[in-house]
mmCIF file of C-alpha atoms in Angstrom:
data_model
loop_
_atom_site.group_PDB
_atom_site.id
_atom_site.type_symbol
_atom_site.label_atom_id
_atom_site.label_comp_id
_atom_site.label_asym_id
_atom_site.label_seq_id
_atom_site.Cartn_x
_atom_site.Cartn_y
_atom_site.Cartn_z
ATOM 1 C CA MET B 49 -33.059 5.032 -47.393
ATOM 2 C CA ASP B 50 -32.730 6.868 -44.258
ATOM 3 C CA PRO B 51 -34.475 5.450 -41.234
ATOM 4 C CA VAL B 52 -37.208 7.888 -40.933
ATOM 5 C CA VAL B 53 -38.479 7.421 -44.219
ATOM 6 C CA SER B 54 -38.128 3.600 -43.984
ATOM 7 C CA GLN B 55 -40.536 3.668 -41.273
ATOM 8 C CA ALA B 56 -42.985 5.988 -43.085
ATOM 9 C CA ASP B 57 -42.544 3.486 -45.842
ATOM 10 C CA ALA B 58 -43.463 0.802 -43.443
ATOM 11 C CA LEU B 59 -46.621 2.666 -42.050
ATOM 12 C CA ILE B 60 -47.734 3.179 -45.634
ATOM 13 C CA ARG B 61 -47.567 -0.369 -46.641
ATOM 14 C CA ARG B 62 -49.340 -1.612 -43.498
ATOM 15 C CA SER B 63 -52.152 1.095 -44.075
ATOM 16 C CA ARG B 64 -52.704 -0.183 -47.790
ATOM 17 C CA GLU B 65 -53.276 -3.526 -46.523
ATOM 18 C CA SER B 66 -55.351 -2.836 -43.532
ATOM 19 C CA ALA B 67 -59.035 -1.881 -43.591
ATOM 20 C CA VAL B 68 -58.002 1.483 -41.438
ATOM 21 C CA LYS B 69 -57.025 4.345 -44.006
ATOM 22 C CA PRO B 70 -57.853 7.823 -43.731
ATOM 23 C CA ALA B 71 -60.882 9.352 -44.781
ATOM 24 C CA ILE B 72 -60.224 13.052 -46.425
ATOM 25 C CA GLN B 73 -62.176 15.972 -47.488
ATOM 26 C CA ALA B 74 -60.688 18.913 -49.269
ATOM 27 C CA PHE B 75 -61.480 22.552 -49.205
ATOM 28 C CA PHE B 76 -60.250 24.777 -51.690
ATOM 29 C CA ASP B 77 -59.932 28.433 -50.989
ATOM 30 C CA GLU B 78 -59.673 30.032 -54.538
ATOM 31 C CA PRO B 79 -58.649 33.569 -53.377
ATOM 32 C CA THR B 80 -55.386 32.110 -52.015
ATOM 33 C CA ASN B 81 -55.197 29.118 -54.121
ATOM 34 C CA THR B 82 -54.928 27.027 -50.905
ATOM 35 C CA VAL B 83 -56.572 23.504 -49.812
ATOM 36 C CA SER B 84 -56.994 22.506 -46.322
ATOM 37 C CA TYR B 85 -58.106 19.142 -45.569
ATOM 38 C CA VAL B 86 -60.239 17.516 -42.568
ATOM 39 C CA VAL B 87 -58.680 13.768 -42.385
ATOM 40 C CA HIS B 88 -60.293 11.415 -40.143
ATOM 41 C CA ASP B 89 -60.550 7.707 -39.064
ATOM 42 C CA PRO B 90 -63.727 6.130 -40.426
ATOM 43 C CA ALA B 91 -63.440 3.413 -37.005
ATOM 44 C CA THR B 92 -63.231 6.161 -34.242
ATOM 45 C CA ARG B 93 -64.429 9.361 -36.108
ATOM 46 C CA ALA B 94 -61.380 11.118 -34.656
ATOM 47 C CA ALA B 95 -59.917 13.771 -37.008
ATOM 48 C CA ALA B 96 -57.173 16.466 -37.873
ATOM 49 C CA ILE B 97 -57.475 19.619 -39.884
ATOM 50 C CA ILE B 98 -54.548 20.655 -41.817
ATOM 51 C CA ASP B 99 -53.626 24.083 -43.101
ATOM 52 C CA SER B 100 -56.998 25.890 -42.355
ATOM 53 C CA VAL B 101 -57.576 29.218 -43.910
ATOM 54 C CA LEU B 102 -58.880 32.441 -42.221
ATOM 55 C CA ASP B 103 -60.602 34.964 -44.851
ATOM 56 C CA PHE B 104 -59.000 38.271 -44.910
ATOM 57 C CA ASP B 105 -59.510 41.173 -47.266
ATOM 58 C CA GLN B 106 -56.366 43.098 -47.188
ATOM 59 C CA ALA B 107 -57.718 46.287 -48.602
ATOM 60 C CA ALA B 108 -60.338 46.595 -46.064
ATOM 61 C CA GLY B 109 -58.117 45.143 -43.394
ATOM 62 C CA ARG B 110 -60.816 42.722 -42.271
ATOM 63 C CA THR B 111 -60.995 39.001 -41.438
ATOM 64 C CA ASP B 112 -63.898 36.594 -41.968
ATOM 65 C CA THR B 113 -64.649 33.078 -41.012
ATOM 66 C CA LYS B 114 -66.473 31.880 -44.175
ATOM 67 C CA SER B 115 -63.827 29.111 -44.905
ATOM 68 C CA ALA B 116 -63.146 28.023 -41.459
ATOM 69 C CA ASP B 117 -67.104 27.733 -40.754
ATOM 70 C CA ALA B 118 -67.370 25.261 -43.962
ATOM 71 C CA ILE B 119 -64.774 23.152 -42.032
ATOM 72 C CA ILE B 120 -66.724 22.959 -38.870
ATOM 73 C CA ALA B 121 -70.097 22.268 -40.498
ATOM 74 C CA TYR B 122 -68.266 19.445 -42.073
ATOM 75 C CA VAL B 123 -66.876 18.245 -38.821
ATOM 76 C CA ARG B 124 -69.966 18.547 -37.062
ATOM 77 C CA SER B 125 -72.408 17.110 -39.617
ATOM 78 C CA ASN B 126 -70.256 14.147 -39.755
ATOM 79 C CA GLY B 127 -69.858 13.654 -36.075
ATOM 80 C CA LEU B 128 -65.984 13.854 -36.132
ATOM 81 C CA LYS B 129 -63.899 14.761 -33.041
ATOM 82 C CA VAL B 130 -60.984 16.930 -33.982
ATOM 83 C CA GLU B 131 -58.069 15.862 -32.073
ATOM 84 C CA TRP B 132 -55.256 17.566 -34.045
ATOM 85 C CA LEU B 133 -54.803 21.025 -35.690
ATOM 86 C CA LEU B 134 -51.844 20.510 -37.896
ATOM 87 C CA GLU B 135 -50.003 23.160 -39.956
ATOM 88 C CA THR B 136 -47.262 22.295 -42.670
ATOM 89 C CA HIS B 137 -45.020 25.501 -41.890
ATOM 90 C CA ALA B 138 -45.748 29.387 -41.222
ATOM 91 C CA HIS B 139 -47.609 30.035 -44.347
ATOM 92 C CA ALA B 140 -46.901 33.143 -46.561
ATOM 93 C CA ASP B 141 -49.745 33.520 -48.634
ATOM 94 C CA HIS B 142 -52.978 33.138 -46.201
ATOM 95 C CA LEU B 143 -53.714 33.600 -42.447
ATOM 96 C CA SER B 144 -54.226 30.386 -40.544
ATOM 97 C CA ALA B 145 -57.632 29.696 -38.873
ATOM 98 C CA ALA B 146 -56.451 27.153 -36.506
ATOM 99 C CA PRO B 147 -57.159 29.080 -33.156
ATOM 100 C CA TYR B 148 -60.700 29.753 -34.345
ATOM 101 C CA LEU B 149 -61.325 26.212 -35.260
ATOM 102 C CA GLN B 150 -59.344 25.073 -31.915
ATOM 103 C CA ASN B 151 -61.897 27.448 -30.164
ATOM 104 C CA ALA B 152 -65.002 25.843 -31.810
ATOM 105 C CA LEU B 153 -63.754 22.302 -32.226
ATOM 106 C CA GLY B 154 -60.965 21.432 -29.885
ATOM 107 C CA GLY B 155 -57.815 19.660 -30.564
ATOM 108 C CA LYS B 156 -53.880 20.139 -30.284
ATOM 109 C CA LEU B 157 -52.366 22.863 -32.516
ATOM 110 C CA ALA B 158 -49.038 21.510 -33.715
ATOM 111 C CA ILE B 159 -46.125 22.337 -36.314
ATOM 112 C CA GLY B 160 -42.728 21.383 -36.905
ATOM 113 C CA ARG B 161 -39.881 22.780 -34.278
ATOM 114 C CA GLU B 162 -38.167 24.686 -36.355
ATOM 115 C CA ILE B 163 -40.911 27.171 -36.113
ATOM 116 C CA ILE B 164 -38.746 28.917 -33.523
ATOM 117 C CA ARG B 165 -36.177 29.772 -36.422
ATOM 118 C CA VAL B 166 -38.992 31.437 -38.453
ATOM 119 C CA GLN B 167 -40.085 33.314 -34.992
ATOM 120 C CA ASN B 168 -36.563 34.669 -34.489
ATOM 121 C CA VAL B 169 -36.171 35.685 -37.941
ATOM 122 C CA PHE B 170 -39.491 37.383 -38.428
ATOM 123 C CA GLY B 171 -39.928 38.535 -35.130
ATOM 124 C CA LYS B 172 -36.732 40.881 -35.944
ATOM 125 C CA ILE B 173 -38.320 41.881 -39.344
ATOM 126 C CA PHE B 174 -41.789 42.920 -37.411
ATOM 127 C CA ASN B 175 -39.826 44.044 -34.366
ATOM 128 C CA VAL B 176 -42.303 42.613 -32.169
ATOM 129 C CA GLY B 177 -40.549 43.191 -28.848
ATOM 130 C CA THR B 178 -39.896 41.187 -25.876
ATOM 131 C CA GLU B 179 -43.713 40.250 -25.325
ATOM 132 C CA PHE B 180 -43.270 37.870 -28.367
ATOM 133 C CA GLU B 181 -41.467 34.503 -26.532
ATOM 134 C CA ARG B 182 -40.150 33.136 -30.048
ATOM 135 C CA ASP B 183 -40.261 29.802 -28.429
ATOM 136 C CA GLY B 184 -43.029 27.875 -29.991
ATOM 137 C CA SER B 185 -45.209 28.181 -27.102
ATOM 138 C CA GLU B 186 -47.987 29.257 -29.148
ATOM 139 C CA PHE B 187 -48.308 25.611 -30.248
ATOM 140 C CA ASP B 188 -49.453 22.604 -28.246
ATOM 141 C CA ARG B 189 -47.094 20.533 -29.680
ATOM 142 C CA LEU B 190 -43.519 20.860 -31.949
ATOM 143 C CA PHE B 191 -42.956 18.067 -33.833
ATOM 144 C CA ALA B 192 -39.427 16.796 -34.847
ATOM 145 C CA ASP B 193 -38.375 14.807 -37.772
ATOM 146 C CA GLY B 194 -39.762 11.098 -37.389
ATOM 147 C CA ASP B 195 -42.213 12.131 -34.301
ATOM 148 C CA ARG B 196 -45.268 9.613 -34.195
ATOM 149 C CA PHE B 197 -48.761 10.283 -33.530
ATOM 150 C CA GLN B 198 -52.350 9.039 -33.766
ATOM 151 C CA ILE B 199 -55.570 10.203 -35.552
ATOM 152 C CA GLY B 200 -57.927 7.636 -33.923
ATOM 153 C CA GLU B 201 -56.451 4.133 -34.615
ATOM 154 C CA ILE B 202 -54.589 5.416 -37.600
ATOM 155 C CA GLU B 203 -51.024 5.937 -37.272
ATOM 156 C CA ALA B 204 -49.118 9.069 -38.281
ATOM 157 C CA ILE B 205 -45.212 10.168 -38.484
ATOM 158 C CA THR B 206 -43.761 13.478 -39.345
ATOM 159 C CA LEU B 207 -41.094 14.305 -41.837
ATOM 160 C CA HIS B 208 -39.084 17.281 -41.591
ATOM 161 C CA VAL B 209 -38.847 18.713 -45.327
ATOM 162 C CA PRO B 210 -36.955 22.022 -45.270
ATOM 163 C CA GLY B 211 -36.169 24.025 -47.980
ATOM 164 C CA HIS B 212 -39.261 26.536 -49.061
ATOM 165 C CA THR B 213 -38.914 27.378 -45.008
ATOM 166 C CA PRO B 214 -36.666 26.130 -42.266
ATOM 167 C CA ALA B 215 -39.693 24.748 -40.785
ATOM 168 C CA ASP B 216 -41.825 22.865 -43.215
ATOM 169 C CA MET B 217 -43.254 19.377 -42.115
ATOM 170 C CA ALA B 218 -44.892 16.719 -44.319
ATOM 171 C CA TYR B 219 -47.663 14.429 -42.252
ATOM 172 C CA VAL B 220 -47.847 10.985 -43.428
ATOM 173 C CA ILE B 221 -50.842 9.820 -42.017
ATOM 174 C CA GLY B 222 -51.894 6.199 -42.895
ATOM 175 C CA ASP B 223 -51.369 5.831 -46.593
ATOM 176 C CA ALA B 224 -51.625 9.352 -47.379
ATOM 177 C CA VAL B 225 -48.687 12.346 -47.370
ATOM 178 C CA PHE B 226 -49.604 15.904 -46.703
ATOM 179 C CA THR B 227 -46.792 17.761 -48.355
ATOM 180 C CA GLY B 228 -47.480 21.271 -47.677
ATOM 181 C CA ASP B 229 -45.590 23.515 -50.017
ATOM 182 C CA THR B 230 -42.634 21.445 -51.274
ATOM 183 C CA LEU B 231 -44.316 19.845 -54.223
ATOM 184 C CA PHE B 232 -47.152 21.123 -56.687
ATOM 185 C CA MET B 233 -48.993 18.935 -59.232
ATOM 186 C CA PRO B 234 -46.297 17.574 -61.757
ATOM 187 C CA ASP B 235 -47.493 20.118 -64.432
ATOM 188 C CA TYR B 236 -46.806 22.741 -62.350
ATOM 189 C CA GLY B 237 -43.610 22.029 -60.281
ATOM 190 C CA THR B 238 -42.121 22.926 -56.933
ATOM 191 C CA ALA B 239 -42.460 25.607 -54.300
ATOM 192 C CA ARG B 240 -39.828 28.418 -54.415
ATOM 193 C CA ALA B 241 -37.157 28.697 -51.722
ATOM 194 C CA ASP B 242 -36.069 32.530 -51.704
ATOM 195 C CA PHE B 243 -37.985 33.524 -48.346
ATOM 196 C CA PRO B 244 -35.846 34.300 -45.385
ATOM 197 C CA GLY B 245 -34.432 30.964 -44.082
ATOM 198 C CA GLY B 246 -35.444 28.968 -47.614
ATOM 199 C CA ASP B 247 -33.018 27.230 -49.368
ATOM 200 C CA ALA B 248 -33.144 25.315 -52.959
ATOM 201 C CA ARG B 249 -30.497 22.986 -52.471
ATOM 202 C CA GLN B 250 -32.455 21.540 -49.359
ATOM 203 C CA LEU B 251 -35.702 21.725 -50.781
ATOM 204 C CA TYR B 252 -34.165 19.611 -53.692
ATOM 205 C CA ARG B 253 -33.069 16.896 -51.076
ATOM 206 C CA SER B 254 -36.568 17.260 -49.012
ATOM 207 C CA ILE B 255 -38.204 16.496 -52.415
ATOM 208 C CA ARG B 256 -36.055 13.669 -53.006
ATOM 209 C CA ARG B 257 -36.810 12.291 -49.635
ATOM 210 C CA LEU B 258 -40.267 12.329 -49.971
ATOM 211 C CA LEU B 259 -39.964 10.402 -53.704
ATOM 212 C CA GLN B 260 -38.338 7.354 -51.851
ATOM 213 C CA LEU B 261 -41.805 6.606 -50.510
ATOM 214 C CA PRO B 262 -43.806 3.905 -52.437
ATOM 215 C CA GLU B 263 -44.673 4.916 -55.753
ATOM 216 C CA GLU B 264 -48.465 4.488 -55.027
ATOM 217 C CA THR B 265 -48.277 6.774 -52.052
ATOM 218 C CA ARG B 266 -50.980 9.368 -52.254
ATOM 219 C CA LEU B 267 -49.774 13.265 -52.084
ATOM 220 C CA PHE B 268 -52.035 15.963 -50.987
ATOM 221 C CA LEU B 269 -50.980 19.141 -51.655
ATOM 222 C CA CYS B 270 -51.152 22.497 -50.057
ATOM 223 C CA HIS B 271 -51.808 24.706 -53.208
ATOM 224 C CA ASP B 272 -52.401 24.773 -57.049
ATOM 225 C CA TYR B 273 -52.575 27.161 -59.531
ATOM 226 C CA LYS B 274 -53.460 25.295 -62.671
ATOM 227 C CA ALA B 275 -50.841 25.173 -64.905
ATOM 228 C CA ASP B 276 -50.877 26.211 -68.494
ATOM 229 C CA GLY B 277 -53.131 24.140 -70.540
ATOM 230 C CA ARG B 278 -55.283 22.729 -67.349
ATOM 231 C CA ASP B 279 -58.445 24.137 -66.733
ATOM 232 C CA GLU B 280 -59.393 22.363 -63.277
ATOM 233 C CA TYR B 281 -57.869 22.827 -60.068
ATOM 234 C CA ALA B 282 -56.224 19.612 -58.871
ATOM 235 C CA TRP B 283 -54.439 18.948 -55.404
ATOM 236 C CA GLU B 284 -54.134 15.063 -55.260
ATOM 237 C CA THR B 285 -51.307 13.036 -57.011
ATOM 238 C CA THR B 286 -48.933 10.191 -56.483
ATOM 239 C CA VAL B 287 -45.260 9.920 -55.625
ATOM 240 C CA GLY B 288 -44.718 7.808 -58.842
ATOM 241 C CA ALA B 289 -46.696 10.580 -60.912
ATOM 242 C CA GLU B 290 -43.953 13.172 -59.428
ATOM 243 C CA ARG B 291 -41.119 10.997 -60.059
ATOM 244 C CA ALA B 292 -41.990 10.537 -63.877
ATOM 245 C CA SER B 293 -43.275 13.741 -64.504
ATOM 246 C CA ASN B 294 -42.713 16.725 -62.343
ATOM 247 C CA ILE B 295 -41.655 19.276 -64.630
ATOM 248 C CA HIS B 296 -39.114 20.653 -62.181
ATOM 249 C CA VAL B 297 -37.773 17.660 -60.338
ATOM 250 C CA HIS B 298 -38.645 14.384 -61.998
ATOM 251 C CA GLU B 299 -36.424 11.389 -62.005
ATOM 252 C CA GLY B 300 -32.953 12.283 -63.712
ATOM 253 C CA VAL B 301 -32.527 16.445 -62.501
ATOM 254 C CA SER B 302 -30.058 16.882 -60.714
ATOM 255 C CA GLU B 303 -29.401 18.550 -57.505
ATOM 256 C CA ASP B 304 -27.159 21.405 -59.184
ATOM 257 C CA GLU B 305 -29.989 21.700 -62.215
ATOM 258 C CA PHE B 306 -32.803 21.925 -59.862
ATOM 259 C CA VAL B 307 -30.923 24.611 -57.741
ATOM 260 C CA ALA B 308 -29.595 26.685 -60.913
ATOM 261 C CA MET B 309 -33.822 26.294 -62.209
ATOM 262 C CA ARG B 310 -34.917 27.207 -58.765
ATOM 263 C CA THR B 311 -32.626 30.177 -58.169
ATOM 264 C CA THR B 312 -33.508 31.843 -61.575
ATOM 265 C CA ARG B 313 -37.042 31.189 -61.505
ATOM 266 C CA ASP B 314 -37.124 32.802 -58.071
ATOM 267 C CA ALA B 315 -35.659 35.749 -59.076
ATOM 268 C CA THR B 316 -38.626 36.312 -61.307
ATOM 269 C CA LEU B 317 -41.251 36.201 -58.860
ATOM 270 C CA SER B 318 -43.006 38.905 -56.839
ATOM 271 C CA MET B 319 -43.551 38.257 -53.203
ATOM 272 C CA PRO B 320 -46.955 36.836 -52.043
ATOM 273 C CA LYS B 321 -49.587 39.424 -51.764
ATOM 274 C CA LEU B 322 -50.231 38.272 -48.436
ATOM 275 C CA ILE B 323 -46.979 37.632 -47.071
ATOM 276 C CA LEU B 324 -46.847 40.501 -44.761
ATOM 277 C CA PRO B 325 -50.131 39.960 -42.858
ATOM 278 C CA SER B 326 -49.612 36.198 -43.122
ATOM 279 C CA VAL B 327 -46.672 35.641 -41.501
ATOM 280 C CA GLN B 328 -46.649 37.733 -38.655
ATOM 281 C CA VAL B 329 -50.103 35.920 -37.665
ATOM 282 C CA ASN B 330 -48.700 32.572 -38.552
ATOM 283 C CA MET B 331 -45.727 32.599 -36.488
ATOM 284 C CA ARG B 332 -47.998 33.298 -33.403
ATOM 285 C CA GLY B 333 -50.133 30.214 -34.360
ATOM 286 C CA GLY B 334 -52.605 32.083 -36.341
ATOM 287 C CA ARG B 335 -53.454 34.480 -33.495
ATOM 288 C CA LEU B 336 -53.924 38.178 -34.110
ATOM 289 C CA PRO B 337 -51.442 40.693 -32.688
ATOM 290 C CA GLU B 338 -52.792 41.933 -29.095
ATOM 291 C CA SER B 339 -55.356 44.646 -29.216
ATOM 292 C CA GLU B 340 -53.582 48.185 -28.443
ATOM 293 C CA ASP B 341 -54.646 50.583 -25.710
ATOM 294 C CA ASN B 342 -57.661 52.114 -28.246
ATOM 295 C CA GLY B 343 -58.876 48.420 -28.594
ATOM 296 C CA THR B 344 -58.031 47.805 -32.122
ATOM 297 C CA ARG B 345 -55.297 45.363 -33.399
ATOM 298 C CA TYR B 346 -52.964 46.372 -35.900
ATOM 299 C CA LEU B 347 -50.680 44.615 -38.382
ATOM 300 C CA LYS B 348 -47.365 45.960 -39.010
ATOM 301 C CA LEU B 349 -46.023 46.930 -42.582
ATOM 302 C CA PRO B 350 -42.150 46.835 -42.517
ATOM 303 C CA LEU B 351 -40.862 49.014 -45.552
ATOM 304 C CA ASN B 352 -38.025 47.993 -47.707
ATOM 305 C CA VAL B 353 -37.217 44.696 -45.812
ATOM 306 C CA LEU B 354 -38.201 42.105 -48.032
#
């Protein structure tokens, strides 16, 4: 087991043995199939918000804050103090509401430091010019693999889990892990790996890294699409369940088998419908492009690129 995973393993075991465990509230956005989370320390009321959603009507070009306002209402009604706004990666399927939430609730905005690679790739695709720094400065904290932080009295550690994108992070908070897009429910499988900077072989290794954690570890996923034969959305599972029955990457599936499956499957998938607006906003930490001289903000639509 690698040293960072060993540290995460120890943190999870200590949390399971102690009374200090995170309280977790999920918020599911069905239009984007995204799950956002508010995680807090019951003892101190300190909290983190993970992978928030800014509502976006692409046809009308209009944003809305209904989903984010539900999170604000929950935080305030429970007397929580937001210390962190965590992004697992620069999402391609929804716009982040982190700046709106930060303005309302405070907290530091954080993501993995490999966001700089994503900014460089997509900065060129969107031809954003020199005014876009591409150095991660849109975020308050850039996490490296194995960085530690606190939510009140609850310890947390970051795991770099690239493959879906170069910048994906998983957050181990107490006895829970927030996996981002690396894994889905066992009956649905794993994330795609064909975006710019994605890599199926890296994704396999990142998943195997997560699955080294204790089998009782709770996993909280970023998306669910209801696998065939399942009527309800679901977003919580365990390391043991994923090891035993994930349809793409259960125990016994080799790296080469996974790469072949993932590559073949990804070739059949369409681009997410919100990838172009999402990435150009999320690479800026959820901030919309600056207004032009007529006072209107614009999102770009690069043709024949992706």
